[in-house]
Tab-separated table of C-alpha atoms and ligand atoms in Angstrom:
chain	number	residue	atom	x	y	z
A	131	UNK	CA	187.918	-45.110	-105.319
A	132	UNK	CA	184.733	-45.402	-107.284
A	133	UNK	CA	185.460	-44.976	-111.212
A	134	UNK	CA	182.764	-42.159	-111.221
A	135	UNK	CA	184.539	-40.323	-108.391
A	136	UNK	CA	187.789	-41.028	-110.309
A	137	UNK	CA	186.595	-40.092	-113.403
A	138	UNK	CA	185.438	-36.863	-112.339
A	139	UNK	CA	188.177	-36.226	-110.212
A	140	UNK	CA	190.715	-36.773	-113.657
A	141	UNK	CA	188.624	-34.421	-115.746
A	142	UNK	CA	186.752	-31.735	-114.098
A	143	UNK	CA	188.020	-28.623	-112.354
A	144	UNK	CA	188.761	-28.816	-109.072
A	145	UNK	CA	186.588	-26.011	-107.661
A	146	UNK	CA	184.568	-28.120	-104.950
A	147	UNK	CA	185.722	-31.423	-102.552
A	148	UNK	CA	182.760	-33.359	-102.434
A	149	UNK	CA	182.047	-35.704	-100.055
A	150	UNK	CA	182.782	-39.250	-101.534
A	151	UNK	CA	179.575	-40.238	-102.323
A	152	UNK	CA	177.832	-41.047	-106.051
A	153	UNK	CA	174.416	-40.271	-106.452
A	154	UNK	CA	172.263	-41.750	-108.747
A	155	UNK	CA	168.592	-41.259	-108.112
A	156	UNK	CA	166.218	-38.898	-105.792
A	157	UNK	CA	162.822	-38.769	-104.596
A	158	UNK	CA	161.477	-36.141	-102.455
A	159	UNK	CA	163.445	-36.046	-99.091
A	160	UNK	CA	165.440	-38.984	-100.391
A	161	UNK	CA	168.465	-39.645	-102.867
A	162	UNK	CA	169.515	-43.176	-103.565
A	163	UNK	CA	173.746	-43.783	-103.730
A	164	UNK	CA	175.330	-46.271	-107.033
A	165	UNK	CA	175.415	-49.039	-104.334
A	166	UNK	CA	171.455	-48.773	-103.791
A	167	UNK	CA	171.769	-46.960	-100.263
A	168	UNK	CA	169.293	-44.515	-99.194
A	169	UNK	CA	170.359	-41.204	-97.872
A	170	UNK	CA	168.367	-38.750	-96.674
A	171	UNK	CA	168.744	-34.946	-98.084
A	172	UNK	CA	169.697	-32.335	-95.449
A	173	UNK	CA	170.950	-30.338	-97.674
A	174	UNK	CA	168.110	-29.815	-100.132
A	175	UNK	CA	171.062	-28.287	-102.652
A	176	UNK	CA	171.821	-25.551	-101.234
A	177	UNK	CA	167.751	-24.596	-101.006
A	178	UNK	CA	167.252	-25.048	-105.014
A	179	UNK	CA	165.721	-28.462	-104.115
A	180	UNK	CA	162.503	-27.365	-101.819
A	181	UNK	CA	160.064	-29.375	-103.967
A	182	UNK	CA	162.096	-32.092	-103.032
A	183	UNK	CA	163.746	-34.394	-106.027
A	184	UNK	CA	161.762	-34.975	-108.533
A	185	UNK	CA	158.719	-33.603	-107.799
A	186	UNK	CA	156.276	-35.186	-110.203
A	187	UNK	CA	153.740	-31.857	-110.976
A	188	UNK	CA	156.945	-30.339	-111.755
A	189	UNK	CA	158.532	-33.079	-114.095
A	190	UNK	CA	155.465	-32.899	-115.568
A	191	UNK	CA	155.476	-29.232	-116.309
A	192	UNK	CA	159.401	-29.881	-117.820
A	193	UNK	CA	158.382	-32.733	-119.747
A	194	UNK	CA	155.076	-31.135	-121.243
A	195	UNK	CA	156.747	-27.836	-122.069
A	196	UNK	CA	160.020	-29.599	-123.356
A	197	UNK	CA	158.156	-31.326	-125.888
A	198	UNK	CA	156.252	-28.313	-127.277
A	199	UNK	CA	158.679	-25.092	-127.269
A	200	UNK	CA	161.798	-24.785	-124.526
A	201	UNK	CA	164.422	-22.478	-125.950
A	202	UNK	CA	163.283	-19.351	-128.558
A	203	UNK	CA	165.248	-16.278	-127.204
A	204	UNK	CA	163.498	-12.939	-125.664
A	205	UNK	CA	163.940	-11.848	-129.318
A	206	UNK	CA	159.895	-13.343	-129.447
A	207	UNK	CA	156.933	-13.343	-127.357
A	208	UNK	CA	156.066	-16.607	-125.583
A	209	UNK	CA	153.213	-17.760	-123.586
A	210	UNK	CA	154.523	-18.843	-120.070
A	211	UNK	CA	157.012	-16.033	-119.252
A	212	UNK	CA	153.956	-13.034	-119.094
A	213	UNK	CA	152.244	-15.632	-116.639
A	214	UNK	CA	154.571	-16.599	-114.332
A	215	UNK	CA	156.176	-13.086	-114.063
A	216	UNK	CA	152.853	-12.029	-112.923
A	217	UNK	CA	152.542	-14.816	-110.423
A	218	UNK	CA	155.721	-14.154	-109.008
A	219	UNK	CA	155.045	-10.256	-108.276
A	220	UNK	CA	151.902	-11.369	-106.792
A	221	UNK	CA	153.393	-13.671	-104.616
A	222	UNK	CA	155.887	-11.054	-103.676
A	223	UNK	CA	154.249	-7.731	-103.526
A	224	UNK	CA	156.683	-6.565	-106.451
A	225	UNK	CA	155.775	-4.675	-109.527
A	226	UNK	CA	157.937	-6.402	-112.318
A	227	UNK	CA	160.554	-8.897	-112.582
A	228	UNK	CA	163.406	-9.554	-115.171
A	229	UNK	CA	164.254	-13.311	-115.414
A	230	UNK	CA	167.349	-14.697	-115.755
A	231	UNK	CA	168.949	-17.949	-114.987
A	232	UNK	CA	171.557	-18.568	-111.910
A	233	UNK	CA	171.462	-16.425	-108.510
A	234	UNK	CA	175.011	-14.608	-109.783
A	235	UNK	CA	173.096	-13.071	-112.537
A	236	UNK	CA	169.900	-11.952	-110.474
A	237	UNK	CA	172.631	-10.085	-108.042
A	238	UNK	CA	174.294	-8.786	-111.156
A	239	UNK	CA	171.092	-7.487	-112.606
A	240	UNK	CA	170.145	-5.760	-109.008
A	241	UNK	CA	173.304	-4.050	-109.088
A	242	UNK	CA	173.084	-2.330	-112.527
A	243	UNK	CA	169.080	-1.777	-111.677
A	244	UNK	CA	170.488	0.340	-108.499
A	245	UNK	CA	173.321	1.968	-110.635
A	246	UNK	CA	170.854	3.202	-113.516
A	247	UNK	CA	167.626	4.034	-110.685
A	248	UNK	CA	170.935	6.387	-109.273
A	249	UNK	CA	171.982	8.152	-112.132
A	250	UNK	CA	168.855	8.483	-113.675
A	251	UNK	CA	166.253	8.871	-110.621
A	252	UNK	CA	168.406	9.997	-107.793
A	253	UNK	CA	170.849	12.527	-110.232
A	254	UNK	CA	173.918	10.875	-108.172
A	255	UNK	CA	176.999	12.169	-110.662
A	256	UNK	CA	178.161	9.781	-113.261
A	257	UNK	CA	180.133	7.005	-112.506
A	258	UNK	CA	180.084	8.020	-108.697
A	259	UNK	CA	177.004	5.477	-107.404
A	260	UNK	CA	178.574	3.128	-104.966
A	261	UNK	CA	176.419	0.005	-103.609
A	262	UNK	CA	176.606	-1.216	-99.310
A	263	UNK	CA	177.144	-4.606	-98.693
A	264	UNK	CA	177.235	-6.530	-95.352
A	265	UNK	CA	180.461	-8.185	-94.164
A	266	UNK	CA	180.144	-12.233	-94.566
A	267	UNK	CA	177.473	-11.994	-97.653
A	268	UNK	CA	177.550	-14.129	-100.574
A	269	UNK	CA	175.662	-12.901	-103.155
A	270	UNK	CA	177.263	-15.262	-105.665
A	271	UNK	CA	181.008	-15.732	-107.763
A	272	UNK	CA	180.825	-13.488	-110.613
A	273	UNK	CA	184.385	-10.821	-110.769
A	274	UNK	CA	181.986	-8.028	-109.318
A	275	UNK	CA	180.224	-9.853	-106.606
A	276	UNK	CA	183.209	-11.659	-104.888
A	277	UNK	CA	184.932	-7.788	-104.996
A	278	UNK	CA	182.322	-7.159	-102.590
A	279	UNK	CA	183.211	-10.342	-100.177
A	280	UNK	CA	184.823	-10.274	-96.988
A	281	UNK	CA	185.781	-14.028	-97.544
A	282	UNK	CA	189.745	-14.129	-98.585
A	283	UNK	CA	189.497	-17.213	-100.794
A	284	UNK	CA	187.024	-16.132	-102.638
A	285	UNK	CA	188.482	-12.843	-103.674
A	286	UNK	CA	192.025	-13.911	-103.578
A	287	UNK	CA	193.818	-14.277	-106.889
A	288	UNK	CA	190.964	-12.688	-108.368
A	289	UNK	CA	191.565	-9.058	-108.555
A	290	UNK	CA	191.315	-6.366	-109.898
A	291	UNK	CA	187.664	-5.693	-109.061
A	292	UNK	CA	184.918	-3.137	-109.982
A	293	UNK	CA	185.214	-0.006	-107.839
A	294	UNK	CA	181.872	1.394	-106.068
A	295	UNK	CA	181.024	-1.174	-103.295
A	296	UNK	CA	181.839	-0.387	-99.545
A	297	UNK	CA	180.881	-2.884	-96.659
A	298	UNK	CA	178.846	-2.389	-92.800
A	299	UNK	CA	178.906	-5.300	-90.356
A	300	UNK	CA	175.783	-7.324	-90.805
A	301	UNK	CA	173.210	-7.271	-87.907
A	302	UNK	CA	174.016	-3.359	-87.365
A	303	UNK	CA	171.662	-0.677	-88.618
A	304	UNK	CA	173.754	1.968	-87.144
A	305	UNK	CA	176.897	0.880	-89.140
A	306	UNK	CA	174.804	1.531	-92.122
A	307	UNK	CA	173.303	4.780	-91.240
A	308	UNK	CA	176.894	5.700	-91.037
A	309	UNK	CA	178.141	4.148	-94.418
A	310	UNK	CA	175.232	6.133	-96.451
A	311	UNK	CA	176.927	8.883	-98.586
A	312	UNK	CA	174.624	11.199	-100.883
A	313	UNK	CA	176.283	8.785	-103.569
A	314	UNK	CA	174.800	5.739	-102.407
A	315	UNK	CA	172.597	3.613	-104.332
A	316	UNK	CA	171.786	0.920	-102.539
A	317	UNK	CA	171.882	-1.444	-99.664
A	318	UNK	CA	171.891	-5.209	-100.229
A	319	UNK	CA	171.485	-7.549	-97.773
A	320	UNK	CA	170.692	-11.335	-97.043
A	321	UNK	CA	167.813	-11.637	-94.120
A	322	UNK	CA	169.196	-14.054	-93.374
A	323	UNK	CA	173.435	-14.639	-94.193
A	324	UNK	CA	173.464	-18.654	-96.141
A	325	UNK	CA	176.676	-19.157	-96.890
A	326	UNK	CA	178.117	-17.009	-94.220
A	327	UNK	CA	176.858	-19.747	-91.562
A	328	UNK	CA	172.870	-18.992	-91.637
A	329	UNK	CA	173.827	-16.314	-89.705
A	330	UNK	CA	170.370	-14.420	-88.029
A	331	UNK	CA	170.537	-11.124	-87.429
A	332	UNK	CA	169.253	-9.309	-83.931
A	333	UNK	CA	165.521	-8.777	-84.201
A	334	UNK	CA	164.233	-5.502	-85.696
A	335	UNK	CA	167.414	-5.021	-87.819
A	336	UNK	CA	165.680	-5.198	-91.427
A	337	UNK	CA	162.798	-3.186	-90.632
A	338	UNK	CA	165.198	-0.777	-88.673
A	339	UNK	CA	167.383	-1.162	-92.203
A	340	UNK	CA	164.064	-0.219	-94.294
A	341	UNK	CA	163.510	2.932	-92.147
A	342	UNK	CA	167.320	4.211	-92.487
A	343	UNK	CA	166.829	3.719	-96.564
A	344	UNK	CA	163.845	5.500	-96.828
A	345	UNK	CA	165.148	8.641	-94.769
A	346	UNK	CA	168.302	8.371	-97.278
A	347	UNK	CA	166.299	7.483	-100.697
A	348	UNK	CA	168.903	4.618	-100.975
A	349	UNK	CA	167.304	1.471	-102.586
A	350	UNK	CA	166.680	-1.981	-99.842
A	351	UNK	CA	167.881	-4.528	-102.225
A	352	UNK	CA	167.048	-7.916	-100.475
A	353	UNK	CA	168.779	-10.969	-101.712
A	354	UNK	CA	166.335	-14.016	-101.116
A	355	UNK	CA	167.869	-16.585	-103.141
A	356	UNK	CA	168.451	-18.609	-100.722
A	357	UNK	CA	166.056	-17.512	-98.010
A	358	UNK	CA	163.170	-16.841	-100.308
A	359	UNK	CA	160.508	-19.193	-101.383
A	360	UNK	CA	159.514	-20.978	-97.960
A	361	UNK	CA	162.743	-21.742	-96.559
A	362	UNK	CA	162.607	-19.504	-93.538
A	363	UNK	CA	158.635	-20.362	-92.670
A	364	UNK	CA	157.406	-17.184	-94.806
A	365	UNK	CA	157.494	-16.610	-98.713
A	366	UNK	CA	160.177	-14.161	-98.368
A	367	UNK	CA	162.624	-13.935	-95.158
A	368	UNK	CA	161.612	-10.038	-94.649
A	369	UNK	CA	158.033	-10.289	-94.064
A	370	UNK	CA	159.213	-11.655	-90.113
A	371	UNK	CA	159.767	-8.128	-89.799
A	372	UNK	CA	157.104	-6.614	-92.252
A	373	UNK	CA	159.933	-5.219	-94.618
A	374	UNK	CA	159.097	-4.696	-98.214
A	375	UNK	CA	162.019	-4.176	-100.788
A	376	UNK	CA	162.776	-1.787	-103.806
A	377	UNK	CA	164.181	-4.991	-105.612
A	378	UNK	CA	164.263	-8.390	-104.386
A	379	UNK	CA	166.416	-11.394	-106.080
A	380	UNK	CA	164.705	-15.307	-106.395
A	381	UNK	CA	166.797	-18.313	-107.539
A	382	UNK	CA	167.755	-21.585	-106.299
A	383	UNK	CA	163.983	-23.147	-105.338
A	384	UNK	CA	162.697	-20.809	-108.075
A	385	UNK	CA	163.670	-23.672	-110.611
A	386	UNK	CA	161.767	-26.564	-108.447
A	387	UNK	CA	164.897	-28.356	-108.148
A	388	UNK	CA	164.610	-29.019	-112.021
A	389	UNK	CA	166.418	-26.074	-113.442
A	390	UNK	CA	168.258	-22.718	-112.970
A	391	UNK	CA	165.973	-20.059	-112.787
A	392	UNK	CA	166.269	-16.658	-111.123
A	393	UNK	CA	164.733	-13.734	-111.019
A	394	UNK	CA	165.404	-9.850	-109.971
A	395	UNK	CA	162.281	-8.006	-109.078
A	396	UNK	CA	161.701	-4.674	-108.099
A	397	UNK	CA	159.107	-1.493	-107.860
A	398	UNK	CA	158.014	0.055	-111.123
A	399	UNK	CA	160.182	2.922	-110.457
A	400	UNK	CA	163.736	1.156	-110.268
A	401	UNK	CA	162.661	-1.732	-112.678
A	402	UNK	CA	162.003	0.770	-115.497
A	403	UNK	CA	165.236	1.686	-115.661
A	404	UNK	CA	166.029	-0.979	-117.977
A	405	UNK	CA	165.732	0.053	-121.814
A	406	UNK	CA	165.398	-2.397	-124.681
A	407	UNK	CA	168.993	-3.576	-125.263
A	408	UNK	CA	170.193	-2.613	-121.787
A	409	UNK	CA	170.807	-6.010	-120.408
A	410	UNK	CA	169.276	-9.262	-120.813
A	411	UNK	CA	170.257	-13.020	-121.078
A	412	UNK	CA	169.985	-15.404	-123.975
A	413	UNK	CA	168.423	-18.415	-122.077
A	414	UNK	CA	166.730	-16.017	-119.386
A	415	UNK	CA	162.793	-16.660	-119.202
A	416	UNK	CA	162.508	-18.999	-121.766
A	417	UNK	CA	159.621	-21.170	-122.155
A	418	UNK	CA	160.912	-23.964	-120.602
A	419	UNK	CA	162.237	-21.995	-117.011
A	420	UNK	CA	159.187	-20.155	-117.043
A	421	UNK	CA	156.484	-22.947	-117.327
A	422	UNK	CA	159.086	-25.049	-114.456
A	423	UNK	CA	159.361	-21.458	-112.417
A	424	UNK	CA	155.543	-20.842	-112.875
A	425	UNK	CA	154.832	-24.707	-111.739
A	426	UNK	CA	157.202	-24.019	-108.554
A	427	UNK	CA	155.690	-21.231	-107.504
A	428	UNK	CA	151.900	-22.686	-107.554
A	429	UNK	CA	153.253	-25.982	-105.994
A	430	UNK	CA	154.999	-24.318	-103.108
A	431	UNK	CA	151.360	-22.344	-102.234
A	432	UNK	CA	149.001	-25.192	-103.359
A	433	UNK	CA	150.839	-28.127	-101.509
A	434	UNK	CA	151.108	-25.527	-98.392
A	435	UNK	CA	155.041	-26.146	-98.129
A	436	UNK	CA	155.266	-22.592	-96.568
A	437	UNK	CA	153.619	-22.921	-93.693
A	438	UNK	CA	155.173	-26.784	-93.349
A	439	UNK	CA	158.673	-25.022	-93.383
A	440	UNK	CA	157.365	-22.901	-90.303
A	441	UNK	CA	155.773	-25.892	-88.514
A	442	UNK	CA	158.310	-28.359	-89.292
A	443	UNK	CA	161.100	-26.614	-88.483
A	444	UNK	CA	159.746	-25.062	-85.109
A	445	UNK	CA	159.948	-28.197	-84.930
A	446	UNK	CA	163.321	-29.318	-85.810
A	447	UNK	CA	165.171	-26.976	-83.892
A	448	UNK	CA	163.355	-27.772	-80.614
A	449	UNK	CA	164.457	-31.067	-81.194
A	450	UNK	CA	168.176	-29.676	-82.459
A	451	UNK	CA	167.899	-27.526	-79.151
A	452	UNK	CA	167.650	-30.367	-77.103
A	453	UNK	CA	170.478	-32.423	-78.257
A	454	UNK	CA	172.962	-32.153	-75.075
A	455	UNK	CA	176.382	-32.481	-76.562
A	456	UNK	CA	179.421	-30.610	-75.542
A	457	UNK	CA	180.756	-30.299	-79.288
A	458	UNK	CA	177.798	-28.149	-80.048
A	459	UNK	CA	178.162	-24.435	-79.906
A	460	UNK	CA	175.096	-23.249	-80.990
A	461	UNK	CA	172.419	-23.814	-82.672
A	462	UNK	CA	170.022	-20.971	-85.116
A	463	UNK	CA	167.842	-20.794	-87.798
A	464	UNK	CA	164.202	-20.380	-89.252
A	465	UNK	CA	161.826	-22.357	-90.737
A	466	UNK	CA	163.818	-25.395	-92.201
A	467	UNK	CA	166.992	-23.367	-92.638
A	468	UNK	CA	169.151	-24.105	-89.799
A	469	UNK	CA	172.491	-24.163	-88.513
A	470	UNK	CA	174.322	-25.887	-85.838
A	471	UNK	CA	177.435	-24.371	-85.081
A	472	UNK	CA	180.529	-26.511	-83.189
A	473	UNK	CA	182.905	-25.441	-81.118
A	474	UNK	CA	185.910	-24.917	-83.410
A	475	UNK	CA	188.660	-26.290	-80.624
A	476	UNK	CA	186.299	-29.527	-80.525
A	477	UNK	CA	185.507	-30.457	-83.482
A	478	UNK	CA	185.494	-30.248	-87.433
A	479	UNK	CA	182.138	-29.256	-89.279
A	480	UNK	CA	183.784	-31.475	-92.199
A	481	UNK	CA	184.269	-34.297	-90.084
A	482	UNK	CA	180.579	-34.613	-88.218
A	483	UNK	CA	179.366	-34.361	-91.879
A	484	UNK	CA	181.580	-37.444	-93.133
A	485	UNK	CA	179.808	-39.019	-89.646
A	486	UNK	CA	176.590	-38.097	-90.929
A	487	UNK	CA	176.796	-39.230	-94.061
A	488	UNK	CA	178.364	-42.923	-92.886
A	489	UNK	CA	174.587	-43.011	-91.253
A	490	UNK	CA	173.168	-41.749	-94.322
A	491	UNK	CA	172.564	-38.399	-94.229
A	492	UNK	CA	173.754	-35.694	-96.348
A	493	UNK	CA	174.669	-32.567	-95.735
A	494	UNK	CA	177.478	-29.788	-95.904
A	495	UNK	CA	179.627	-27.874	-93.598
A	496	UNK	CA	179.455	-23.977	-94.263
A	497	UNK	CA	181.728	-21.099	-92.354
A	498	UNK	CA	181.889	-20.762	-89.085
A	499	UNK	CA	182.153	-24.297	-88.382
A	500	UNK	CA	178.400	-24.979	-89.288
A	501	UNK	CA	176.724	-27.636	-90.241
A	502	UNK	CA	173.723	-26.883	-92.237
A	503	UNK	CA	170.165	-28.266	-92.053
A	504	UNK	CA	168.322	-27.001	-95.293
A	505	UNK	CA	166.170	-30.340	-95.785
A	506	UNK	CA	163.243	-29.869	-99.101
A	507	UNK	CA	160.205	-28.536	-97.772
A	508	UNK	CA	158.139	-31.503	-98.707
A	509	UNK	CA	160.312	-33.886	-95.927
A	510	UNK	CA	158.676	-36.006	-93.377
A	511	UNK	CA	158.488	-35.598	-89.474
A	512	UNK	CA	159.795	-39.071	-89.399
A	513	UNK	CA	163.077	-38.146	-91.610
A	514	UNK	CA	163.323	-35.753	-89.272
A	515	UNK	CA	163.696	-37.450	-86.669
A	516	UNK	CA	165.331	-40.031	-87.983
A	517	UNK	CA	167.962	-37.137	-89.009
A	518	UNK	CA	168.136	-35.557	-85.480
A	519	UNK	CA	169.037	-39.381	-84.291
A	520	UNK	CA	171.378	-39.559	-86.524
A	521	UNK	CA	173.019	-36.490	-85.642
A	522	UNK	CA	172.893	-36.959	-81.687
A	523	UNK	CA	174.692	-40.522	-82.329
A	524	UNK	CA	177.017	-39.017	-84.516
A	525	UNK	CA	178.199	-36.363	-81.978
A	526	UNK	CA	178.282	-38.773	-79.401
A	527	UNK	CA	180.361	-41.289	-81.250
A	528	UNK	CA	182.773	-37.714	-81.765
A	529	UNK	CA	182.562	-36.296	-78.615
A	530	UNK	CA	183.944	-39.838	-76.674
A	531	UNK	CA	187.018	-39.763	-79.686
A	532	UNK	CA	187.861	-36.603	-78.204
A	533	UNK	CA	187.916	-37.270	-74.530
A	534	UNK	CA	189.417	-40.313	-75.588
A	535	UNK	CA	192.168	-38.627	-77.217
A	536	UNK	CA	192.547	-35.463	-74.887
B	1470	PLP	C1	173.844	-19.172	-103.854
B	1470	PLP	C2	173.191	-17.450	-103.731
B	1470	PLP	C3	173.723	-17.002	-104.839
B	1470	PLP	C4	174.164	-17.364	-106.294
B	1470	PLP	O1	173.597	-18.491	-106.847
B	1470	PLP	P1	174.007	-18.695	-108.046
B	1470	PLP	O2	172.674	-19.587	-108.867
B	1470	PLP	O3	174.836	-20.131	-107.326
B	1470	PLP	O4	174.937	-18.174	-108.662
B	1470	PLP	C5	173.246	-15.869	-104.341
B	1470	PLP	N1	172.634	-15.308	-103.441
B	1470	PLP	C6	172.451	-15.903	-102.084
B	1470	PLP	C7	171.967	-15.436	-101.099
B	1470	PLP	C8	173.020	-17.312	-102.420
B	1470	PLP	O5	172.941	-18.308	-101.509
């Protein structure tokens, strides 16, 4: 075994099960392992590396700000934060932003905002506010967040969980309408479920949810940590249905593939529930993170990465749907955010990922026996072609092996 893998195995917690490859360098959509072998990154760090690895403009923004002022806390004002928040709000149609670091923290911020809005604006009785989420959701790993998960492994052994959460089936607007009570503060939803297996809801779902939330005076909170910032071919995935949420979480690609940067954005009425001292984060909105986040948003727009995701995504979807292989059950997604689901009785998604890795194509399986393709948005059509060919060959091999065993 590689000494690097051995060291990690000995000294790190075993809360992940990585593929047996040791990566040392990245550039755009490519990464290199310890043996100097080139791989195509078809996972983009779960969408955190939409700008590609070590984007020169982002590395420049990082090093420039790092040499000037990096961390000072929110006890003082710094120049990068306001400018970063302004651009994030302008690009998403929101009124105000609250910077955090990880996605889970942004979601926690959204939950706190929704509860306080329920008590102070909607006049829900003290400690009665409820938040509705969806079955199959993924919003992070804190105790409150896994408390609203429907995935047993995320919850088992970690209870008790905070009360006040309800689950409804994803993609079922009638179920949402039926679950709302006068105490409901918010509905939290991913426009496409990412970790849940790249699950695309029926057309019109989000627009219907918007209408229901408006009618019943419930906040619509979209978790766009994975689907936002161009991943699905629009700045926000909820734009596909012309929906503007009341609150929004961003993360992952917001850090330009360099730093953890997240944000809760909202309409003014919602954000204004926070008073000084109500909520915060030592590192949230630090000048280094804000400078990198600001440049990440600019690069996204100025380099046309959103249009690129839409165009290359359509093309990739057609190519993947053109693969004729009995192991494939369904190909679904939007933009450069595509899941390839396999028949669970025929092959394991992890086996497919191991086969792809041997051909220098890196990605990871997700729920529902699905392999995810979410490469950096800067990827070239030539590399995508190579990835599709690699998948075709891998599946041919696996299908032939399956026939021989059967
Ligand atoms: C990844 C993810 C999160 C959590 O982000 P972390 O940075 O890992 O805490 C939350 N919501 C969605 C939709 C995600 O994909």
